[in-house]
PDB file of C-alpha atoms (C1' of nucleotides) in Angstrom:
ATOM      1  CA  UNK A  28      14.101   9.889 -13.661  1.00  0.00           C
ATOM      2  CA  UNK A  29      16.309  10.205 -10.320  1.00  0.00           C
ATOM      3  CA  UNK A  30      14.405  10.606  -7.428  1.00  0.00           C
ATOM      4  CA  UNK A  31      16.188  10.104  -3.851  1.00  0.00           C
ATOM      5  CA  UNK A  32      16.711   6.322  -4.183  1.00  0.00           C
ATOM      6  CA  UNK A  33      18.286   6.476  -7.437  1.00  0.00           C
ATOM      7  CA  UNK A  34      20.505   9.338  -6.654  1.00  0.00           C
ATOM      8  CA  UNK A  35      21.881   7.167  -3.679  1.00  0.00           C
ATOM      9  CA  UNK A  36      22.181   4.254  -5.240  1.00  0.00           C
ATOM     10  CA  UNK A  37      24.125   6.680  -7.448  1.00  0.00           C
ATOM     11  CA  UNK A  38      26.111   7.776  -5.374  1.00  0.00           C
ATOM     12  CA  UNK A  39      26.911   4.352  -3.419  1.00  0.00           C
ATOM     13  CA  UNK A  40      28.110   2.829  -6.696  1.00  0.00           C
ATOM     14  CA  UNK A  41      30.978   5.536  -7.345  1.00  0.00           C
ATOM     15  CA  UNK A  42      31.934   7.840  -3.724  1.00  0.00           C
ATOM     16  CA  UNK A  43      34.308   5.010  -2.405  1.00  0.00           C
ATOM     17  CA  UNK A  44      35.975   4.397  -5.495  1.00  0.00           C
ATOM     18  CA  UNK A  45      36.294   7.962  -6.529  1.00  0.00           C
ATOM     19  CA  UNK A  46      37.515   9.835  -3.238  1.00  0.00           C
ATOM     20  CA  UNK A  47      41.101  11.006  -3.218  1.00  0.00           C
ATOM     21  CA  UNK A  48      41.722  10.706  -7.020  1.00  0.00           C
ATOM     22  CA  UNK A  49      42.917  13.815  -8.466  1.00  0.00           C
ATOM     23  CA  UNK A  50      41.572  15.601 -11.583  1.00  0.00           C
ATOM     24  CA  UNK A  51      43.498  15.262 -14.438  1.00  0.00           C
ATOM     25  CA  UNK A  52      40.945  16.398 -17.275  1.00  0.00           C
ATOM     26  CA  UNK A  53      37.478  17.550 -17.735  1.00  0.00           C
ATOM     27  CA  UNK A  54      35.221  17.710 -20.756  1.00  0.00           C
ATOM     28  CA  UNK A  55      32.407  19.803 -21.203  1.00  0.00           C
ATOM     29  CA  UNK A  56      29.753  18.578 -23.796  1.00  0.00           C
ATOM     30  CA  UNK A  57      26.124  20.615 -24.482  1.00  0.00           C
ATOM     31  CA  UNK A  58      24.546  23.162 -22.101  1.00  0.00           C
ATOM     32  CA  UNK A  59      22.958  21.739 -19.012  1.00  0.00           C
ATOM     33  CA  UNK A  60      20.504  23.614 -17.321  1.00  0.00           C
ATOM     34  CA  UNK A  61      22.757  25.857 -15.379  1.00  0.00           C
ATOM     35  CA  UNK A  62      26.321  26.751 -16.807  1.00  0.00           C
ATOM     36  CA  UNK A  63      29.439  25.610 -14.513  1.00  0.00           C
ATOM     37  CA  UNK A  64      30.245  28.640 -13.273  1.00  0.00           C
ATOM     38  CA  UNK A  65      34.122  28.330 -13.306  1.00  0.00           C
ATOM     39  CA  UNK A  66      37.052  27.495 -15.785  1.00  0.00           C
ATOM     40  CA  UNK A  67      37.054  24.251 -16.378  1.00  0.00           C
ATOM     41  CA  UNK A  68      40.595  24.434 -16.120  1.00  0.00           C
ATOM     42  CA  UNK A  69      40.294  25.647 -12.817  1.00  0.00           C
ATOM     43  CA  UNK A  70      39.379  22.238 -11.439  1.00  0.00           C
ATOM     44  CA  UNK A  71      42.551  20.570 -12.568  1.00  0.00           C
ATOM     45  CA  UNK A  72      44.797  18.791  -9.565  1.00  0.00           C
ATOM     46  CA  UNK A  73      42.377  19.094  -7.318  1.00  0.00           C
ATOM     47  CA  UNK A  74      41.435  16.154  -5.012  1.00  0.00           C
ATOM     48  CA  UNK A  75      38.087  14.827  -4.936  1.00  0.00           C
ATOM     49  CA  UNK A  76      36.316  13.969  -1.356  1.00  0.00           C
ATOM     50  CA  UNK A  77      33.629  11.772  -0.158  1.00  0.00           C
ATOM     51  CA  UNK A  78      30.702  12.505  -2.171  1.00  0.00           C
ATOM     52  CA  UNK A  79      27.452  13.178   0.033  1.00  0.00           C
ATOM     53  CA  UNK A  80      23.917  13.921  -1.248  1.00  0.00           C
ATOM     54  CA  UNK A  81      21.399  16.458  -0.415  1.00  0.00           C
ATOM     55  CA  UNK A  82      17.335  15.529  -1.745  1.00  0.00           C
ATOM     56  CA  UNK A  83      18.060  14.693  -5.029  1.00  0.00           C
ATOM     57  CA  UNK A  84      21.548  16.724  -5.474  1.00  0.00           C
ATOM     58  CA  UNK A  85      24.696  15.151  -5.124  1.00  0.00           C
ATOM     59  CA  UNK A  86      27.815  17.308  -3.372  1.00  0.00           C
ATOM     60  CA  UNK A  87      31.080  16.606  -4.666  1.00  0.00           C
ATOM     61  CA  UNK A  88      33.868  17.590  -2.564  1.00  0.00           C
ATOM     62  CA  UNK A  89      37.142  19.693  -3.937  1.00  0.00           C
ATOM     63  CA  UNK A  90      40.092  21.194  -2.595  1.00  0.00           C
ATOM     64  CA  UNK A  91      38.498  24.299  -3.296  1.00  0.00           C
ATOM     65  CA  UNK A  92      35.008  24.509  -3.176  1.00  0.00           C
ATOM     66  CA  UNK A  93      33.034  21.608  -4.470  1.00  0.00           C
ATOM     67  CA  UNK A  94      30.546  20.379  -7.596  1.00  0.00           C
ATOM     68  CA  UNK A  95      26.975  20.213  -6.975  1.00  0.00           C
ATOM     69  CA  UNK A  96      25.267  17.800  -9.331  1.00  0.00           C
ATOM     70  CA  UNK A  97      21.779  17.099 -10.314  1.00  0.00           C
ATOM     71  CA  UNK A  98      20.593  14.045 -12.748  1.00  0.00           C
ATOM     72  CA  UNK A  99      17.267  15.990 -13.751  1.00  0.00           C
ATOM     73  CA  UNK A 100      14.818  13.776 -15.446  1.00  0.00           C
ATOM     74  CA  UNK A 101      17.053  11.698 -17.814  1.00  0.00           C
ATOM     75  CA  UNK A 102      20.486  11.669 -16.168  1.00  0.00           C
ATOM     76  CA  UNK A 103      22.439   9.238 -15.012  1.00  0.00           C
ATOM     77  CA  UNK A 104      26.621   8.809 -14.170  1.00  0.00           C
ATOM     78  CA  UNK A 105      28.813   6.338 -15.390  1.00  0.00           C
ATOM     79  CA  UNK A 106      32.201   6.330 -13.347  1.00  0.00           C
ATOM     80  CA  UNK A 107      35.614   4.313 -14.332  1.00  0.00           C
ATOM     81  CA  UNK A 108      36.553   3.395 -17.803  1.00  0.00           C
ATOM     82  CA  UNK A 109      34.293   5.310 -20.219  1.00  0.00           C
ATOM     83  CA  UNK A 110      34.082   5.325 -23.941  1.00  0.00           C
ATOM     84  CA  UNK A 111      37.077   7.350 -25.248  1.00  0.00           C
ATOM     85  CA  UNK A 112      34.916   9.037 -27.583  1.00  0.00           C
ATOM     86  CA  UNK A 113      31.870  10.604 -25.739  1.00  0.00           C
ATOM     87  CA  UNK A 114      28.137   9.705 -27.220  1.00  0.00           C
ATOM     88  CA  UNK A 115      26.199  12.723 -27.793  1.00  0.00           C
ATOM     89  CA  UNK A 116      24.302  13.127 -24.561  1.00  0.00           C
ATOM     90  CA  UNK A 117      27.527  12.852 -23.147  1.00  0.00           C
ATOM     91  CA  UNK A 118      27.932  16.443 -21.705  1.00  0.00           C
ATOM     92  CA  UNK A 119      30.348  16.568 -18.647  1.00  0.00           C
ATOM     93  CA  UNK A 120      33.601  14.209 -18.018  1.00  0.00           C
ATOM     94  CA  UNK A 121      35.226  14.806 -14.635  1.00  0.00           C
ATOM     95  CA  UNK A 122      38.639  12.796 -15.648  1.00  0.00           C
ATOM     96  CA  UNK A 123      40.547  11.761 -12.594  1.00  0.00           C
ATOM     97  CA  UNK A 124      43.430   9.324 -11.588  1.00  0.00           C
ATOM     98  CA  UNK A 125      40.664   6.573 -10.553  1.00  0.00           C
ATOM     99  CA  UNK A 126      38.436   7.116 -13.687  1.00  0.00           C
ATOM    100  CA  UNK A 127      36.097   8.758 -15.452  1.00  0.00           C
ATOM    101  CA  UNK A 128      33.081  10.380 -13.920  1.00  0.00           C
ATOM    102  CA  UNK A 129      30.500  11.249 -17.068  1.00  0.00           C
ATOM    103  CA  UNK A 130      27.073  12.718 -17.237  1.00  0.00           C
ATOM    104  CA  UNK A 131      25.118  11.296 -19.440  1.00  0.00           C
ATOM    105  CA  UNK A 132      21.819  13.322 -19.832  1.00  0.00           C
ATOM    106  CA  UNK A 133      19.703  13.250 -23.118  1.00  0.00           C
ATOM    107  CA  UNK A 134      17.040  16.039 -21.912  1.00  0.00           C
ATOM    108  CA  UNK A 135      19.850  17.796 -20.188  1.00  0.00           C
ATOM    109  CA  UNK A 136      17.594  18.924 -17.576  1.00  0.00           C
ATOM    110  CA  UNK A 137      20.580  18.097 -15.259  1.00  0.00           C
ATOM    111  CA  UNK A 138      23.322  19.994 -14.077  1.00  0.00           C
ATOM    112  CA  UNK A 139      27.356  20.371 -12.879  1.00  0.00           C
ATOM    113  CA  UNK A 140      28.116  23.588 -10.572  1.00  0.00           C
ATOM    114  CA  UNK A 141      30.683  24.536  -9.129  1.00  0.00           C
ATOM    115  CA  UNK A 142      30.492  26.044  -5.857  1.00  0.00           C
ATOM    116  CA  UNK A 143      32.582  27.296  -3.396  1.00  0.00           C
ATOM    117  CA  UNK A 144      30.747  25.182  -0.495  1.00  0.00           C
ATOM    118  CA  UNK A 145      28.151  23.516  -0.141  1.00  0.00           C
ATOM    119  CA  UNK A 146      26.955  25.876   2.021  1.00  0.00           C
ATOM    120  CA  UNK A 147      27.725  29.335   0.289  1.00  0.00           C
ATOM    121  CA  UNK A 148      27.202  30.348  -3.564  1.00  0.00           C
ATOM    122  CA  UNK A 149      25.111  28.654  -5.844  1.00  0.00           C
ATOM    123  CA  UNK A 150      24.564  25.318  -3.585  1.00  0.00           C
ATOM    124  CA  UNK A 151      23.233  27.259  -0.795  1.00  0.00           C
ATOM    125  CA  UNK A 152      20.982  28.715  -3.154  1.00  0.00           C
ATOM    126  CA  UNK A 153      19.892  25.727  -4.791  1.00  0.00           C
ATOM    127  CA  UNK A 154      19.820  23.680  -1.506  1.00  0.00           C
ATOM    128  CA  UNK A 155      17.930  26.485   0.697  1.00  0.00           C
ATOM    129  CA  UNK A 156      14.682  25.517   0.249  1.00  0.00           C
ATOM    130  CA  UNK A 157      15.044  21.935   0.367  1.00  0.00           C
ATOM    131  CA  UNK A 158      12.944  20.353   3.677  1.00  0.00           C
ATOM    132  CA  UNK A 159      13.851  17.483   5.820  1.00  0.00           C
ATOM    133  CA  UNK A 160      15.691  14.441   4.831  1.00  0.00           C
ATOM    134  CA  UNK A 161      13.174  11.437   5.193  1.00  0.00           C
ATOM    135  CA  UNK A 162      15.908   9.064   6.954  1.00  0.00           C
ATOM    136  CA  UNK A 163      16.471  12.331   9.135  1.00  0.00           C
ATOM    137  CA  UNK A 164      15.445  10.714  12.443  1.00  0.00           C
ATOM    138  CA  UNK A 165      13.371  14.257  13.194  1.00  0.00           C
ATOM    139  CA  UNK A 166      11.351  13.302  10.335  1.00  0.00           C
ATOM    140  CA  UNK A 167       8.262  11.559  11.793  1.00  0.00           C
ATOM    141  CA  UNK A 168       4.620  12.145  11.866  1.00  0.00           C
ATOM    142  CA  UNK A 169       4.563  15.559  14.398  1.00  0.00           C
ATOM    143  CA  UNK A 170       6.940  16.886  11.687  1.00  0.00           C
ATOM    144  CA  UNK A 171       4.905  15.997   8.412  1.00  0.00           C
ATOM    145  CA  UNK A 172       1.341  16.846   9.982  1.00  0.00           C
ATOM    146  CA  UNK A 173       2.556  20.361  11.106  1.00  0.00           C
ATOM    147  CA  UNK A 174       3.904  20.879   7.598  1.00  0.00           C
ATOM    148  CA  UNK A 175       0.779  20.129   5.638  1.00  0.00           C
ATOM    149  CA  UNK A 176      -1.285  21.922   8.061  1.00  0.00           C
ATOM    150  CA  UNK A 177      -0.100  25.050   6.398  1.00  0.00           C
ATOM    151  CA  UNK A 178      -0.151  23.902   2.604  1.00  0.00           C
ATOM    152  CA  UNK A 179      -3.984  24.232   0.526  1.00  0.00           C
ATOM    153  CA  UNK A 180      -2.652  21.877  -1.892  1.00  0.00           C
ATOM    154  CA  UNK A 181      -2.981  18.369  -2.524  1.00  0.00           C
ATOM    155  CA  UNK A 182      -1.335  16.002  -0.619  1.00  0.00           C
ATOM    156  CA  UNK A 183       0.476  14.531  -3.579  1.00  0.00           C
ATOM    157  CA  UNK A 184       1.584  18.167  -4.901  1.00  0.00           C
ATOM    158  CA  UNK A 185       2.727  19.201  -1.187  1.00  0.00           C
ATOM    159  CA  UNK A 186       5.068  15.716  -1.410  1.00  0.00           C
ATOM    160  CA  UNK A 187       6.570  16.202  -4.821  1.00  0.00           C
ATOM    161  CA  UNK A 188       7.372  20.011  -3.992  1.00  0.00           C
ATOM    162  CA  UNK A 189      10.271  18.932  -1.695  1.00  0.00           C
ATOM    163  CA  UNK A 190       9.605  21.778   0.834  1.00  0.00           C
ATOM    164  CA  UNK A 191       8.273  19.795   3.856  1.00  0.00           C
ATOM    165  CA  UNK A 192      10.257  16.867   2.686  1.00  0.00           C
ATOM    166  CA  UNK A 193      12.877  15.873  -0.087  1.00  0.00           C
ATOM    167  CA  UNK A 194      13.369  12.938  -2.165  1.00  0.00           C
ATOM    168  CA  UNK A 195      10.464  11.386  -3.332  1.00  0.00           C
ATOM    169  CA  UNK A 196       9.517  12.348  -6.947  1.00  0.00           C
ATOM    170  CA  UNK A 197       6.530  10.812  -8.920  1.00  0.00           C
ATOM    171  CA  UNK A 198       7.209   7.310  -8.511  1.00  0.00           C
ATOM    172  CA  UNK A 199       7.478   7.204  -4.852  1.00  0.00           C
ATOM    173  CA  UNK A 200       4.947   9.894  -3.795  1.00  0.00           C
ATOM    174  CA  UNK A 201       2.483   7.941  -5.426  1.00  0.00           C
ATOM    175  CA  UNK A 202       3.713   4.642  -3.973  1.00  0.00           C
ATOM    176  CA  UNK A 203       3.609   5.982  -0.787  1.00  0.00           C
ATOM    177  CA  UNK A 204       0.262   7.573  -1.124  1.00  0.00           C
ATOM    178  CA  UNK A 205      -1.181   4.448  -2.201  1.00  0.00           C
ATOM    179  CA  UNK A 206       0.837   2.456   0.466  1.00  0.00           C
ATOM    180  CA  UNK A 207      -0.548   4.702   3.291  1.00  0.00           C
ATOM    181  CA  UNK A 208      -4.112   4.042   1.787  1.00  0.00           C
ATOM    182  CA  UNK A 209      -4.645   8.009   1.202  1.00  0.00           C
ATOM    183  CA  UNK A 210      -5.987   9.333  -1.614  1.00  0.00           C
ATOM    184  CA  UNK A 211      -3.549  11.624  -3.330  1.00  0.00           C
ATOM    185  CA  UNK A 212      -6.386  14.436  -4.255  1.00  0.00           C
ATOM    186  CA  UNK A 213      -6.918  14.906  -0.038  1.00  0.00           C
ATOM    187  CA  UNK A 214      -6.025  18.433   0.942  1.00  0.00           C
ATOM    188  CA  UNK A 215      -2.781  18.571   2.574  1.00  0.00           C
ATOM    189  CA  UNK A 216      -4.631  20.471   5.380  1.00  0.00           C
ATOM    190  CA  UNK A 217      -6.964  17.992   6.359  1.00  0.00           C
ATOM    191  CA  UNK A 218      -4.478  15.036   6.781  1.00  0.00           C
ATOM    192  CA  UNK A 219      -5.222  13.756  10.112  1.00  0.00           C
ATOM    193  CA  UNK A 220      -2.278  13.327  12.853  1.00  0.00           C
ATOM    194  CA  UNK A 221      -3.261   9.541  12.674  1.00  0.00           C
ATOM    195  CA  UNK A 222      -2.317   9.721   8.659  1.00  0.00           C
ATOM    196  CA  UNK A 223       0.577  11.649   8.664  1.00  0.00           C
ATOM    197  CA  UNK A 224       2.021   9.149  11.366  1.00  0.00           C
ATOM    198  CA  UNK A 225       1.539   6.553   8.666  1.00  0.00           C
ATOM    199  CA  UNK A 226       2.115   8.459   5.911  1.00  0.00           C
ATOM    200  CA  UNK A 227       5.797   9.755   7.308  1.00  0.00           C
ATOM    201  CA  UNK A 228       7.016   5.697   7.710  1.00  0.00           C
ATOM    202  CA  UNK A 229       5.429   4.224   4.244  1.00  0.00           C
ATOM    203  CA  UNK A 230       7.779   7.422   2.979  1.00  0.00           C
ATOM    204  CA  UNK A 231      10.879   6.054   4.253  1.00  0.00           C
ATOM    205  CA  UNK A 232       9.950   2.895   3.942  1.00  0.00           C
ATOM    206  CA  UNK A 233       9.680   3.227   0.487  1.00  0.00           C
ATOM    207  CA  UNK A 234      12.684   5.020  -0.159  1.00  0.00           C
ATOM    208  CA  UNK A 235      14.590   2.863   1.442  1.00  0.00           C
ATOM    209  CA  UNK A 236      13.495  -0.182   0.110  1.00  0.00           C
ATOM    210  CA  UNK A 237      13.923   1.324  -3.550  1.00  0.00           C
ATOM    211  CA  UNK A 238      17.905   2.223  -2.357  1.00  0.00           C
ATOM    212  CA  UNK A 239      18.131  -1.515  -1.398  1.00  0.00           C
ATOM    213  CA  UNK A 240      17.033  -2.729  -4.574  1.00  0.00           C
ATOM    214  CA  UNK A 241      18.778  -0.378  -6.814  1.00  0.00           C
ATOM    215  CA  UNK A 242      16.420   2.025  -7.399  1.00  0.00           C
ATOM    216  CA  UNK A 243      13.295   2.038 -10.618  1.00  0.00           C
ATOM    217  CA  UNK A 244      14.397   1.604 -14.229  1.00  0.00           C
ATOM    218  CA  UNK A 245      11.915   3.106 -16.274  1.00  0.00           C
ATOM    219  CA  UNK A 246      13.745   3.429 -19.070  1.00  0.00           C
ATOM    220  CA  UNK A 247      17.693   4.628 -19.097  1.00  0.00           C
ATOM    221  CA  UNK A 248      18.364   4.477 -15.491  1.00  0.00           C
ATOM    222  CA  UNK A 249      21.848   2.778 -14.215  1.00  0.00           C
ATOM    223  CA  UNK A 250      23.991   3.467 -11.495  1.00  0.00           C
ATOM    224  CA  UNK A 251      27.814   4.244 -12.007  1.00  0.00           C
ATOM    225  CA  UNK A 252      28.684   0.461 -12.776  1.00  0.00           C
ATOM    226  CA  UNK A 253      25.662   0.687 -15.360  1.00  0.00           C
ATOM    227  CA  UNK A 254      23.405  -1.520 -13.041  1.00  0.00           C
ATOM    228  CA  UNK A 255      19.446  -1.009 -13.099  1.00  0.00           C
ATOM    229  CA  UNK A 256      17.027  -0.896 -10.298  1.00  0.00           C
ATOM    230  CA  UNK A 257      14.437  -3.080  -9.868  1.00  0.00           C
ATOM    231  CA  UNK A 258      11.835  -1.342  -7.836  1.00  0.00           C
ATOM    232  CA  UNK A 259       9.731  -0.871 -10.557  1.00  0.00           C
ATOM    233  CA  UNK A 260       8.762  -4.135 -10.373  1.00  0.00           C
ATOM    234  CA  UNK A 261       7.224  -3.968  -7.307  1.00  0.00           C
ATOM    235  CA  UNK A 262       5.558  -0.883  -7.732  1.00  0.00           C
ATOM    236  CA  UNK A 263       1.684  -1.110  -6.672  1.00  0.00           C
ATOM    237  CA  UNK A 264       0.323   1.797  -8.766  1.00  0.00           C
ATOM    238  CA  UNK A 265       2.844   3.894 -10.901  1.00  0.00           C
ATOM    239  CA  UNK A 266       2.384   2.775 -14.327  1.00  0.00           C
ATOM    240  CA  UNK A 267       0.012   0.895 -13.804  1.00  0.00           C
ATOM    241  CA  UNK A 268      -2.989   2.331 -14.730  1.00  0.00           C
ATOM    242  CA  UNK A 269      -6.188  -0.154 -15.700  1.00  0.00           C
ATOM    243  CA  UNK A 270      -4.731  -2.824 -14.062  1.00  0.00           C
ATOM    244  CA  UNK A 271      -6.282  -4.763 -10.930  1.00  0.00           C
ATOM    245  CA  UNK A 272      -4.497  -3.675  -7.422  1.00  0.00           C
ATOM    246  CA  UNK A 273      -3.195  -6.221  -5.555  1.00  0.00           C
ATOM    247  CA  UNK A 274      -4.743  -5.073  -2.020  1.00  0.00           C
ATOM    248  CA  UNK A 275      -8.437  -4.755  -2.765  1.00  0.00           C
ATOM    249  CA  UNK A 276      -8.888  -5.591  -6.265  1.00  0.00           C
ATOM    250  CA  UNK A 277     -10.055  -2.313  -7.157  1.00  0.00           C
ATOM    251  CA  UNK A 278      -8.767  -0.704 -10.064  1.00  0.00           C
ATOM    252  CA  UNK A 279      -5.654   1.680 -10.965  1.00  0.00           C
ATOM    253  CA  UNK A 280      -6.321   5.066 -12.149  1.00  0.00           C
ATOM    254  CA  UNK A 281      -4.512   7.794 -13.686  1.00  0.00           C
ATOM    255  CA  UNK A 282      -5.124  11.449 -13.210  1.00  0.00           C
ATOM    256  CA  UNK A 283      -2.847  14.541 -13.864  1.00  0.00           C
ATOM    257  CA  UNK A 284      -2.117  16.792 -10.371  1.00  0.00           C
ATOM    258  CA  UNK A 285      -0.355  19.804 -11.115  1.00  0.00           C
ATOM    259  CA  UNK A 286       0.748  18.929 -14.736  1.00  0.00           C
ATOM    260  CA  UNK A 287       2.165  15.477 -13.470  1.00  0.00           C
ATOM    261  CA  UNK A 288       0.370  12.105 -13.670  1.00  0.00           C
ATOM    262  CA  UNK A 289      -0.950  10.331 -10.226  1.00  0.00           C
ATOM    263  CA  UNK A 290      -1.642   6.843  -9.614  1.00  0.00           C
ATOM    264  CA  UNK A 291      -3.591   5.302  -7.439  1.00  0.00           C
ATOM    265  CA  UNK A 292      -6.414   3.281  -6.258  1.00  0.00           C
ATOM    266  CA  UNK A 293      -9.792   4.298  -6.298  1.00  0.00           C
ATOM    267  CA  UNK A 294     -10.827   1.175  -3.835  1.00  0.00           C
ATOM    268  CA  UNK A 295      -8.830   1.477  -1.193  1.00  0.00           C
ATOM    269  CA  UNK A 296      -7.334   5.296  -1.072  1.00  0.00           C
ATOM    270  CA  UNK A 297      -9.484   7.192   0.740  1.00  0.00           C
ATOM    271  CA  UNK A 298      -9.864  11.414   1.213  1.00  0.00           C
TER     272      UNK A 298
ATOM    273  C1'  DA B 395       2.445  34.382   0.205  1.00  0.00           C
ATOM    274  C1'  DA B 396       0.769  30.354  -1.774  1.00  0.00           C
ATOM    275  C1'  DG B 397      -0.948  28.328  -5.797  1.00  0.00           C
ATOM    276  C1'  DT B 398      -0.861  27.654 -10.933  1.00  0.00           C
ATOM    277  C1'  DG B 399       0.756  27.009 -15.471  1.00  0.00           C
ATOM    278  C1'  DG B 400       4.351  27.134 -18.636  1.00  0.00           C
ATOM    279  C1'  DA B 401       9.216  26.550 -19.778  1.00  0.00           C
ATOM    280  C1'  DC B 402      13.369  23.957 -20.356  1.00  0.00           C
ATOM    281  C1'  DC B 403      14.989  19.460 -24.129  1.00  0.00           C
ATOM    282  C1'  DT B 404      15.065  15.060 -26.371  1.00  0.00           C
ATOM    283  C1'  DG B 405      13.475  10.405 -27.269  1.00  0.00           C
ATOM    284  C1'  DC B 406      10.187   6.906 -27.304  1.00  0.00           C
ATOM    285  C1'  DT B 407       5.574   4.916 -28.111  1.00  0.00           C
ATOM    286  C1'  DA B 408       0.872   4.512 -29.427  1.00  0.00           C
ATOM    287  C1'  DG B 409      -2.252   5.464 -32.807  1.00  0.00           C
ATOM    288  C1'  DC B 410      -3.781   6.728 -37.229  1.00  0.00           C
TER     289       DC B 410
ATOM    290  C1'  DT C 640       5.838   1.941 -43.142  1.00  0.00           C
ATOM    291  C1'  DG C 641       5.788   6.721 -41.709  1.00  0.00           C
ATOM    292  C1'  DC C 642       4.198  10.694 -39.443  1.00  0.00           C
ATOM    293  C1'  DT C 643       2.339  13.041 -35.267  1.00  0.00           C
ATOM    294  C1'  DA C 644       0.720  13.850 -30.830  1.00  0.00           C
ATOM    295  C1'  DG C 645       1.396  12.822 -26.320  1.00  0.00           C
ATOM    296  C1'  DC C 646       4.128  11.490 -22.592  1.00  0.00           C
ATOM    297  C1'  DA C 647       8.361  10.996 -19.447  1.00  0.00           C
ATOM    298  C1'  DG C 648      11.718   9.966 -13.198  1.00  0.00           C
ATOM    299  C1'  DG C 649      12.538  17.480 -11.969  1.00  0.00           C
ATOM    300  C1'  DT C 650      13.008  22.002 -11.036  1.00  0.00           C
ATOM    301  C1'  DC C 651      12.473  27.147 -11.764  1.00  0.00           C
ATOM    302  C1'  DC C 652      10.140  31.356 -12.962  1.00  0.00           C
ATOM    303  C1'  DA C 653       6.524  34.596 -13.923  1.00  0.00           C
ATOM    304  C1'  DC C 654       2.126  35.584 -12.932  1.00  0.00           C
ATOM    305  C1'  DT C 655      -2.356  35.841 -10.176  1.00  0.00           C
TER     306       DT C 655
END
DNA sequence: AAGTGGACCTGCTAGC
DNA sequence: TGCTAGCAGGTCCACT
């Protein structure tokens, strides 16, 4: 589900309003996809900082060390005054003085980890191979053409990997594909300089204009005040296979890239 | 080393 | 109406 926008957007609707609460309690539901890796008591009294985000993680600061937090495919978090009794994808309540942060996570796919920086231990590991931020101002055209120069792989598959750059998932790969007019089967290695230039600012473009307007609800997501996004409304080809696109009047199609569905136009995406 | 396919887990929907 | 197969926003790992 979360891709960059919709972590940000997550993380918008709860950092202000949970930094410098203290933890008073914290519930652990089901497994998640990687186990906590401290006491759960151990977090007690400590102070919570400003949250940041890295890709698609979210860094949550402690007085000692920190939790690194991922929504997977089906997570989302709720912060403030919570149900008393948790529902049963319900699997991690961070209890402070300013509320309730929960996890809510049906496919548990996501995940709570403690870490003892964000820099050392397990979110070092997890965050090592991330590549660039795409609002990272040395994220332009130069940098994305020299990237897929080295990669075989589709275009598409090089995007969703997160190694050249992080945060857009399914959704807004293929949005951007389609809005840069390139066909998401092309080669990484033969995407001309000329492309990538364009290709680099419909990705942040994009992304941010999915963070402005609260991200995509598929389904179940909501940011911490239980909001939904409305991106998906806008969307030009995810989802929207068979239907007419609005640019050329060609028609959507759906294809599966690396065990993961692509959409786009077959008018006016070229290779 | 880069590329590929399967694994993780649950819920919803389309189709019979 | 009820069952089943297929699909879903993301990573990680083992294997070639």
């Amino acid at each position: 589900m979360p891709e960059l926008p919709e972590v940000e957007v997550t993380r918008l609707s709860f950092a202000a309003r949970i930094e410098g609460a203290r933890v008073t309690g914290v519930r652990v539901g089901k497994p998640l996809r990687w186990p906590l890796g401290c006491a759960p008591e151990a977090l007690l009294a400590q102070t919570v900082g400003a949250v940041t985000r890295r890709g698609k993680y979210l860094w949550l600061p402690l007085d000692r060390g920190g939790l690194l937090m991922h929504l997977g495919m089906s997570g989302s978090l709720a912060f403030g005054d919570v149900d008393p009794v948790p529902g049963p994808h319900d699997h991690f309540d961070l209890v402070t003085t300013g509320g309730t942060l929960r996890l809510t996570d049906p496919r548990r796919f996501g995940a709570v980890v403690w870490s003892p920086s964000s820099e050392t231990g397990v979110a070092a590991k997890r965050l090592a191979r991330l590549g660039i931020e795409p609002f990272d101002p040395r994220f332009d055209g130069a940098h994305l053409h020299a990237a897929l120069r080295r990669r075989k792989v589709s275009v598409k598959q090089a995007l969703l990997g997160g190694e050249i750059v992080v945060g857009a998932g399914n959704i807004y790969a293929c949005e951007a594909l389609y809005q840069a007019g390139i066909d998401p089967r092309t080669r990484s290695d033969r995407i001309s300089r000329p492309r990538a230039d364009r290709l680099a600012a419909v990705i942040r473009a994009v992304l941010a204009r999915a963070v402005d307007v609260g991200g995509s609800t598929l389904r179940d997501f909501r940011d911490a005040h239980g909001n939904a996004g409305a991106f998906q409304l806008e969307a030009g080809v995810y989802g929207r296979a068979g239907t007419t696109c609005q640019r050329c009047g060609g028609t959507i199609r759906r294809i599966v890239q690396g065990g993961r569905a692509s959409y786009f136009c077959a008018g006016c995406q070229r290779r």
